[in-house]
Coordinates of N, CA and C in Angstrom, one line a residue:
M9 N 88.9 99.3 96.3 CA 89.7 98.9 97.5 C 90.9 99.9 97.5
E10 N 91.2 100.4 98.8 CA 92.3 101.4 98.9 C 93.4 100.8 99.8
N11 N 93.5 99.5 99.8 CA 94.4 98.8 100.7 C 95.8 99.0 100.2
R12 N 96.8 99.1 101.2 CA 98.2 99.1 100.9 C 98.6 97.7 100.4
I13 N 99.5 97.7 99.5 CA 100.1 96.4 99.0 C 101.5 96.2 99.5
D14 N 101.8 95.1 100.1 CA 103.1 94.8 100.5 C 103.7 94.0 99.3
W15 N 104.9 94.5 98.8 CA 105.5 93.9 97.7 C 106.9 93.3 98.1
Y16 N 107.0 92.0 98.1 CA 108.2 91.2 98.5 C 109.0 90.9 97.3
F17 N 110.3 91.2 97.5 CA 111.2 91.0 96.3 C 112.7 90.7 96.8
D18 N 113.5 90.3 95.9 CA 114.9 90.1 96.2 C 115.6 90.6 94.9
F19 N 116.7 91.3 95.1 CA 117.5 91.9 94.0 C 118.1 90.9 93.1
V20 N 118.2 89.6 93.6 CA 118.8 88.6 92.8 C 117.8 88.1 91.7
S21 N 116.6 88.4 91.8 CA 115.5 87.9 91.0 C 115.3 88.7 89.8
P22 N 115.5 88.2 88.6 CA 115.2 89.0 87.4 C 113.7 89.3 87.3
Y23 N 112.9 88.3 87.8 CA 111.4 88.6 87.8 C 111.0 89.7 88.7
S24 N 111.8 89.9 89.8 CA 111.5 91.0 90.7 C 111.8 92.3 90.0
Y25 N 112.9 92.3 89.2 CA 113.3 93.6 88.5 C 112.2 93.9 87.5
I26 N 111.8 92.9 86.7 CA 110.8 93.2 85.7 C 109.5 93.7 86.3
C27 N 109.1 93.0 87.4 CA 107.9 93.4 88.1 C 108.0 94.8 88.6
F28 N 109.1 95.1 89.2 CA 109.3 96.5 89.7 C 109.0 97.5 88.7
N29 N 109.4 97.3 87.5 CA 109.1 98.2 86.4 C 107.7 98.3 85.9
R30 N 106.9 97.4 86.5 CA 105.4 97.4 86.1 C 104.5 97.8 87.3
L31 N 105.1 98.2 88.4 CA 104.3 98.5 89.6 C 103.5 99.8 89.4
R32 N 103.9 100.6 88.5 CA 103.1 101.8 88.2 C 101.7 101.5 87.6
E33 N 101.5 100.2 87.2 CA 100.2 99.8 86.7 C 99.2 99.6 87.9
L34 N 99.7 99.6 89.1 CA 98.8 99.3 90.2 C 98.3 100.6 90.8
P35 N 97.0 100.7 91.2 CA 96.3 101.9 91.6 C 96.5 102.3 93.0
T36 N 97.3 101.6 93.8 CA 97.4 101.9 95.2 C 98.8 101.9 95.7
Q37 N 99.0 102.3 97.0 CA 100.3 102.5 97.6 C 101.0 101.1 97.7
I38 N 102.3 101.2 97.4 CA 103.2 100.0 97.5 C 104.1 100.2 98.7
S39 N 104.2 99.1 99.5 CA 105.2 99.1 100.6 C 106.3 98.0 100.2
Y40 N 107.5 98.5 100.1 CA 108.6 97.7 99.6 C 109.2 96.8 100.7
K41 N 109.2 95.5 100.4 CA 109.7 94.5 101.4 C 110.8 93.6 100.9
P42 N 112.1 94.0 101.1 CA 113.2 93.2 100.7 C 113.2 91.9 101.5
V43 N 113.4 90.8 100.9 CA 113.5 89.5 101.6 C 114.5 88.6 100.9
L44 N 115.1 87.7 101.6 CA 116.1 86.8 101.0 C 115.4 85.6 100.4
F45 N 115.4 85.5 99.0 CA 114.7 84.5 98.3 C 115.3 83.1 98.7
A46 N 116.6 83.0 98.9 CA 117.1 81.7 99.4 C 116.5 81.3 100.7
G47 N 116.2 82.2 101.6 CA 115.6 81.9 102.9 C 114.2 81.3 102.7
L48 N 113.5 81.9 101.8 CA 112.1 81.4 101.5 C 112.2 80.0 100.9
L49 N 113.1 79.8 100.0 CA 113.3 78.5 99.4 C 113.6 77.4 100.4
E50 N 114.5 77.8 101.4 CA 114.8 76.8 102.4 C 113.6 76.6 103.3
H51 N 112.9 77.6 103.6 CA 111.7 77.4 104.5 C 110.7 76.5 103.9
W52 N 110.4 76.6 102.6 CA 109.4 75.8 101.9 C 109.9 74.5 101.3
G53 N 111.3 74.3 101.3 CA 111.8 73.1 100.8 C 111.8 73.1 99.2
Q54 N 112.2 74.2 98.6 CA 112.1 74.3 97.2 C 113.5 74.6 96.6
K55 N 113.7 74.4 95.3 CA 114.9 74.8 94.6 C 114.5 76.1 93.8
G56 N 115.5 77.0 93.6 CA 115.3 78.1 92.8 C 115.5 77.8 91.3
P57 N 115.0 78.7 90.4 CA 115.1 78.4 89.0 C 116.6 78.2 88.6
A58 N 117.5 78.9 89.1 CA 118.9 78.8 88.7 C 119.6 77.5 89.2
E59 N 118.9 76.8 90.1 CA 119.5 75.6 90.6 C 119.2 74.3 89.8
I60 N 118.4 74.5 88.8 CA 118.0 73.4 87.9 C 118.5 73.9 86.5
A61 N 119.5 73.2 85.9 CA 120.1 73.6 84.7 C 119.2 74.0 83.6
A62 N 118.3 73.1 83.3 CA 117.3 73.4 82.2 C 116.4 74.6 82.5
K63 N 116.0 74.7 83.7 CA 115.1 75.8 84.1 C 115.9 77.1 84.1
R64 N 117.2 77.1 84.5 CA 118.0 78.2 84.5 C 118.1 78.8 83.1
K65 N 118.4 77.9 82.1 CA 118.5 78.4 80.7 C 117.2 79.0 80.2
W66 N 116.1 78.4 80.5 CA 114.8 78.9 80.1 C 114.5 80.2 80.8
T67 N 114.8 80.3 82.1 CA 114.5 81.6 82.8 C 115.3 82.7 82.2
Y68 N 116.6 82.5 82.0 CA 117.4 83.6 81.4 C 117.0 84.0 80.1
R69 N 116.6 83.1 79.2 CA 116.1 83.4 77.9 C 114.8 84.1 78.0
W70 N 113.8 83.6 78.8 CA 112.5 84.2 78.9 C 112.6 85.6 79.4
C71 N 113.3 85.8 80.5 CA 113.4 87.2 81.1 C 114.0 88.2 80.1
T72 N 115.0 87.7 79.4 CA 115.7 88.6 78.4 C 114.7 89.0 77.3
W73 N 113.9 88.0 76.8 CA 112.9 88.3 75.8 C 111.8 89.1 76.3
W74 N 111.2 88.7 77.5 CA 110.1 89.4 78.1 C 110.3 90.8 78.3
A75 N 111.5 91.1 78.9 CA 111.8 92.5 79.2 C 111.9 93.3 77.9
R76 N 112.5 92.8 76.9 CA 112.5 93.5 75.6 C 111.1 93.7 75.1
E77 N 110.2 92.8 75.2 CA 108.9 92.9 74.7 C 108.1 94.0 75.5
L78 N 108.5 94.2 76.8 CA 107.8 95.2 77.7 C 108.5 96.5 77.6
G79 N 109.6 96.6 76.8 CA 110.3 97.9 76.7 C 111.1 98.2 77.9
I80 N 111.5 97.2 78.7 CA 112.3 97.5 79.9 C 113.8 97.2 79.6
T81 N 114.6 98.2 80.0 CA 116.1 98.0 79.8 C 116.5 96.9 80.8
F82 N 117.2 95.9 80.2 CA 117.5 94.7 81.0 C 118.8 94.0 80.5
R83 N 119.7 93.7 81.4 CA 120.8 92.9 81.1 C 121.2 92.1 82.3
F84 N 121.4 90.8 82.2 CA 121.9 90.0 83.3 C 123.2 90.5 83.7
P85 N 123.5 90.5 85.1 CA 124.8 90.9 85.5 C 125.9 89.9 85.2
G86 N 127.1 90.2 85.4 CA 128.2 89.3 85.0 C 128.2 87.9 85.5
H87 N 127.7 87.7 86.7 CA 127.5 86.4 87.3 C 126.1 86.3 87.8
H88 N 125.4 85.2 87.6 CA 124.1 85.0 88.2 C 123.9 83.5 88.4
P89 N 123.3 83.1 89.6 CA 122.9 84.0 90.7 C 124.2 84.6 91.4
F90 N 124.0 85.7 92.1 CA 125.0 86.3 92.9 C 124.4 86.4 94.3
N91 N 125.3 86.7 95.2 CA 124.9 86.9 96.6 C 124.2 88.2 96.8
P92 N 122.9 88.3 97.1 CA 122.2 89.6 97.2 C 122.2 90.2 98.6
L93 N 122.7 89.4 99.6 CA 122.6 89.9 100.9 C 123.1 91.3 101.2
P94 N 124.2 91.7 100.6 CA 124.7 93.1 100.9 C 123.7 94.1 100.3
Y95 N 123.1 93.9 99.2 CA 122.2 94.8 98.6 C 120.8 94.9 99.3
L96 N 120.4 93.7 99.8 CA 119.1 93.7 100.6 C 119.3 94.4 101.9
R97 N 120.5 94.2 102.5 CA 120.7 94.9 103.8 C 120.9 96.4 103.5
L98 N 121.5 96.8 102.4 CA 121.7 98.2 102.1 C 120.3 98.8 101.9
A99 N 119.4 98.2 101.2 CA 118.0 98.7 101.0 C 117.3 99.0 102.3
L100 N 117.5 98.0 103.2 CA 116.8 98.1 104.6 C 117.5 99.2 105.4
A101 N 118.8 99.3 105.3 CA 119.5 100.3 106.1 C 119.2 101.7 105.6
A102 N 119.1 101.9 104.3 CA 118.8 103.2 103.7 C 117.3 103.5 103.7
G103 N 116.5 102.5 104.0 CA 115.0 102.7 104.0 C 114.6 102.3 102.6
P104 N 113.8 101.3 102.5 CA 113.5 100.7 101.1 C 112.4 101.5 100.4
S105 N 112.7 102.8 100.1 CA 111.8 103.6 99.3 C 111.8 103.2 97.9
E106 N 110.9 103.8 97.1 CA 110.9 103.5 95.7 C 112.2 104.0 95.0
Q107 N 112.7 105.1 95.5 CA 113.9 105.6 94.9 C 115.1 104.8 95.2
V108 N 115.2 104.3 96.4 CA 116.4 103.4 96.8 C 116.3 102.1 96.0
V109 N 115.1 101.5 96.0 CA 114.9 100.2 95.4 C 115.2 100.3 93.9
R110 N 114.7 101.4 93.3 CA 115.0 101.6 91.8 C 116.5 101.7 91.5
R111 N 117.2 102.5 92.4 CA 118.6 102.7 92.1 C 119.4 101.4 92.2
I112 N 119.1 100.6 93.2 CA 119.8 99.3 93.3 C 119.5 98.4 92.2
F113 N 118.2 98.3 91.8 CA 117.8 97.4 90.7 C 118.5 97.9 89.4
N114 N 118.5 99.2 89.2 CA 119.1 99.7 87.9 C 120.6 99.4 87.8
V115 N 121.3 99.5 89.0 CA 122.7 99.2 89.0 C 123.0 97.8 88.6
L116 N 122.1 96.9 89.2 CA 122.4 95.5 89.0 C 121.8 94.9 87.7
W117 N 120.8 95.5 87.1 CA 120.1 94.8 86.0 C 120.0 95.6 84.7
T118 N 120.7 96.7 84.6 CA 120.7 97.4 83.3 C 122.0 97.5 82.6
T119 N 123.1 97.2 83.3 CA 124.4 97.4 82.7 C 125.1 96.2 82.2
G120 N 124.8 95.0 82.8 CA 125.6 93.8 82.5 C 126.9 93.7 83.3
D121 N 127.1 94.7 84.2 CA 128.3 94.7 85.0 C 128.3 93.6 86.1
E122 N 129.4 93.5 86.8 CA 129.6 92.5 87.8 C 129.0 92.9 89.1
A123 N 127.9 92.2 89.5 CA 127.3 92.4 90.8 C 128.2 92.1 92.0
L124 N 129.2 91.2 91.7 CA 130.1 90.8 92.8 C 131.2 91.8 93.1
D125 N 131.3 92.8 92.2 CA 132.3 93.9 92.4 C 132.0 94.7 93.6
E126 N 132.9 94.6 94.6 CA 132.7 95.3 95.9 C 132.6 96.8 95.7
S127 N 133.2 97.4 94.6 CA 133.1 98.8 94.4 C 131.7 99.3 94.1
V128 N 130.9 98.3 93.5 CA 129.5 98.7 93.2 C 128.7 98.9 94.5
L129 N 128.9 98.0 95.5 CA 128.2 98.2 96.8 C 128.8 99.5 97.5
E130 N 130.1 99.6 97.5 CA 130.7 100.8 98.1 C 130.1 102.1 97.6
T131 N 130.0 102.2 96.3 CA 129.5 103.4 95.7 C 128.0 103.7 96.1
L132 N 127.2 102.6 96.2 CA 125.8 102.8 96.6 C 125.8 103.2 98.1
C133 N 126.6 102.6 98.9 CA 126.6 102.9 100.3 C 126.9 104.4 100.5
R134 N 127.9 104.9 99.8 CA 128.3 106.3 99.9 C 127.1 107.2 99.4
E135 N 126.5 106.8 98.3 CA 125.4 107.5 97.8 C 124.2 107.6 98.8
F136 N 123.9 106.5 99.5 CA 122.8 106.5 100.4 C 123.2 106.9 101.9
G137 N 124.5 107.2 102.1 CA 124.9 107.5 103.4 C 124.8 106.4 104.4
V138 N 125.1 105.2 104.0 CA 125.0 104.0 104.8 C 126.4 103.5 105.1
D139 N 126.8 103.4 106.4 CA 128.1 102.9 106.7 C 128.0 101.4 107.1
T140 N 129.2 100.8 107.4 CA 129.3 99.4 107.7 C 128.4 99.0 108.9
A141 N 128.4 99.9 109.9 CA 127.6 99.6 111.1 C 126.1 99.4 110.8
K142 N 125.6 100.3 109.9 CA 124.2 100.2 109.5 C 123.9 98.9 108.7
L143 N 124.9 98.5 107.9 CA 124.7 97.3 107.1 C 124.6 96.1 108.1
V144 N 125.5 96.1 109.1 CA 125.5 95.0 110.0 C 124.2 94.9 110.8
A145 N 123.7 96.1 111.2 CA 122.5 96.2 112.0 C 121.3 95.7 111.2
A146 N 121.4 95.8 109.8 CA 120.2 95.4 109.0 C 120.2 93.9 108.8
K147 N 121.2 93.2 109.3 CA 121.2 91.7 109.1 C 120.1 91.1 109.8
E148 N 119.8 91.4 111.0 CA 118.7 90.8 111.8 C 117.3 91.3 111.2
T149 N 117.3 92.5 110.8 CA 116.1 93.0 110.2 C 115.7 92.2 109.0
L150 N 116.7 91.9 108.1 CA 116.4 91.1 106.9 C 116.0 89.6 107.3
R151 N 116.6 89.1 108.3 CA 116.3 87.7 108.7 C 114.8 87.7 109.2
K152 N 114.4 88.7 110.0 CA 113.1 88.7 110.5 C 112.1 89.0 109.4
A153 N 112.4 89.9 108.5 CA 111.5 90.2 107.4 C 111.2 88.9 106.5
T154 N 112.3 88.1 106.3 CA 112.1 86.9 105.5 C 111.2 85.9 106.2
A155 N 111.5 85.8 107.5 CA 110.7 84.8 108.3 C 109.2 85.3 108.4
D156 N 109.0 86.6 108.5 CA 107.6 87.1 108.6 C 106.9 86.9 107.2
A157 N 107.7 87.1 106.1 CA 107.1 86.9 104.8 C 106.6 85.4 104.7
A158 N 107.5 84.5 105.1 CA 107.1 83.1 105.0 C 105.8 82.8 105.9
K159 N 105.7 83.4 107.0 CA 104.5 83.3 107.9 C 103.3 83.8 107.2
S160 N 103.5 84.8 106.3 CA 102.3 85.4 105.6 C 102.0 84.5 104.4
G161 N 102.7 83.5 104.1 CA 102.4 82.6 103.0 C 103.2 82.9 101.8
V162 N 104.2 83.8 101.9 CA 105.0 84.2 100.7 C 106.0 83.0 100.5
F163 N 106.1 82.5 99.3 CA 107.0 81.3 99.0 C 107.9 81.6 97.9
G164 N 107.8 82.8 97.3 CA 108.7 83.1 96.2 C 108.7 84.6 95.9
V165 N 109.5 85.1 95.0 CA 109.6 86.5 94.7 C 109.5 86.6 93.2
P166 N 108.9 87.7 92.7 CA 108.2 88.7 93.6 C 106.8 88.2 94.0
S167 N 106.4 88.7 95.1 CA 105.0 88.4 95.6 C 104.4 89.7 96.2
F168 N 103.1 89.7 96.0 CA 102.3 90.8 96.6 C 101.4 90.2 97.7
V169 N 101.2 90.9 98.8 CA 100.3 90.5 99.8 C 99.3 91.7 100.1
V170 N 98.0 91.5 99.9 CA 97.0 92.5 100.2 C 95.8 91.8 100.8
D171 N 95.4 92.4 101.9 CA 94.3 91.8 102.7 C 94.5 90.3 103.0
G172 N 95.8 90.0 103.3 CA 96.1 88.6 103.6 C 96.2 87.6 102.4
E173 N 96.0 88.1 101.2 CA 96.0 87.3 100.0 C 97.4 87.4 99.3
V174 N 97.9 86.3 98.9 CA 99.2 86.3 98.2 C 99.0 86.2 96.7
F175 N 99.7 87.1 96.0 CA 99.7 87.0 94.5 C 101.2 86.9 94.1
W176 N 101.6 85.7 93.6 CA 103.0 85.4 93.3 C 103.3 85.6 91.8
G177 N 104.4 86.2 91.6 CA 105.0 86.3 90.2 C 104.8 87.6 89.5
A178 N 105.8 87.9 88.7 CA 105.7 89.1 87.9 C 104.5 89.1 86.9
D179 N 104.0 87.9 86.6 CA 102.9 87.7 85.7 C 101.6 87.7 86.4
A180 N 101.5 88.0 87.7 CA 100.3 88.0 88.5 C 99.6 89.4 88.6
L181 N 100.2 90.4 87.9 CA 99.6 91.7 88.0 C 98.2 91.8 87.6
D182 N 97.8 91.2 86.5 CA 96.4 91.3 86.0 C 95.5 90.6 87.0
F183 N 95.9 89.5 87.6 CA 95.1 88.9 88.6 C 94.9 89.8 89.8
L184 N 96.0 90.4 90.3 CA 96.0 91.3 91.4 C 95.1 92.5 91.1
K185 N 95.3 93.1 89.9 CA 94.4 94.3 89.5 C 93.0 93.9 89.5
A186 N 92.6 92.7 89.1 CA 91.2 92.3 89.1 C 90.7 92.2 90.5
F187 N 91.6 91.7 91.4 CA 91.2 91.6 92.8 C 91.0 92.9 93.5
L188 N 91.9 93.9 93.1 CA 91.8 95.2 93.7 C 90.5 95.9 93.2
A189 N 90.0 95.6 92.0 CA 88.8 96.1 91.5 C 87.6 95.5 92.0
D190 N 87.7 94.2 92.3 CA 86.5 93.4 92.8 C 87.0 92.2 93.6
E191 N 86.9 92.2 94.9 CA 87.5 91.1 95.7 C 86.7 89.8 95.5
A192 N 85.6 89.9 94.9 CA 84.9 88.6 94.6 C 85.6 87.7 93.6
V193 N 86.6 88.3 92.9 CA 87.5 87.5 92.1 C 88.1 86.3 92.8
L194 N 88.4 86.5 94.1 CA 88.9 85.5 94.9 C 87.9 84.9 95.9
H195 N 87.0 85.7 96.4 CA 86.0 85.3 97.4 C 84.7 84.8 96.7
N196 N 84.8 83.6 96.2 CA 83.7 83.0 95.5 C 83.7 81.5 95.7
A197 N 82.6 80.9 95.4 CA 82.5 79.4 95.7 C 83.5 78.6 95.0
E198 N 83.8 78.9 93.7 CA 84.8 78.1 93.0 C 86.2 78.2 93.5
M199 N 86.6 79.4 93.9 CA 87.9 79.6 94.5 C 88.0 78.9 95.8
R200 N 86.9 78.9 96.6 CA 86.9 78.2 97.9 C 87.0 76.7 97.6
R201 N 86.4 76.2 96.5 CA 86.5 74.8 96.2 C 87.9 74.4 95.8
V202 N 88.6 75.2 95.0 CA 89.9 74.8 94.6 C 90.9 75.0 95.7
D203 N 90.6 75.9 96.6 CA 91.5 76.1 97.8 C 91.5 74.8 98.7
N204 N 90.4 74.1 98.6 CA 90.3 72.9 99.5 C 90.2 71.6 98.8
L205 N 90.7 71.5 97.5 CA 90.7 70.3 96.8 C 91.5 69.2 97.5
P206 N 91.0 68.0 97.7 CA 91.8 67.0 98.3 C 92.9 66.5 97.4
V207 N 94.0 66.1 98.0 CA 95.2 65.6 97.2 C 94.9 64.2 96.7
G208 N 95.1 63.9 95.4 CA 94.8 62.6 94.9 C 96.0 61.7 94.8
A209 N 97.2 62.2 94.7 CA 98.4 61.4 94.6 C 99.6 62.3 95.1
T210 N 100.6 61.7 95.6 CA 101.8 62.4 96.0 C 103.0 61.7 95.4
R211 N 104.0 62.5 95.1 CA 105.3 62.0 94.5 C 106.1 61.3 95.6
K212 N 106.7 60.2 95.3 CA 107.5 59.5 96.3 C 108.6 60.4 96.7
G213 N 108.8 60.4 98.0 CA 109.9 61.2 98.6 C 109.6 62.6 98.8
A214 N 108.4 63.0 98.4 CA 107.9 64.4 98.6 C 107.4 64.6 100.0

């Protein structure tokens, strides 16, 4: 398969950062798609990992350990979660190339510095030649990108979409690589069966 892969991510997500550092494992072209994770959560009626105290603790521990195991330089910023909107808009305004996305990720996720520090954003804006007007113009672009992602079935970050199929999570790379090598990994009778399993019980209030 030679299909382009759309990769959806948010700079606030440690899983997105870890996944970004593994994209070289994929054999095909990547199209970078910044989206607002909070917007996806709202669309699908979910809570983020950091909104559940026990899950937040686990997530921060797991990502710190996992990145070390993978040999990826990694440090949580001074506050987390932080508001990623300015960085997402910056990526869109600058053009979300591999180089731009890498630079923003590295600033936020390798130093342990404060992502809320306005000077961090200002420095990046100067570096990319993006002024305030371009950031404002990117606001609607981000809103639409997030809405379009949800329409494509994207419910979390990071997510890959290829041939209309969604692969969610930084740990989905092996599954995605298997699909890229042979689409029968998904297009088979058992996958069709599980895609259409009837619901046997629902949680009250759900």
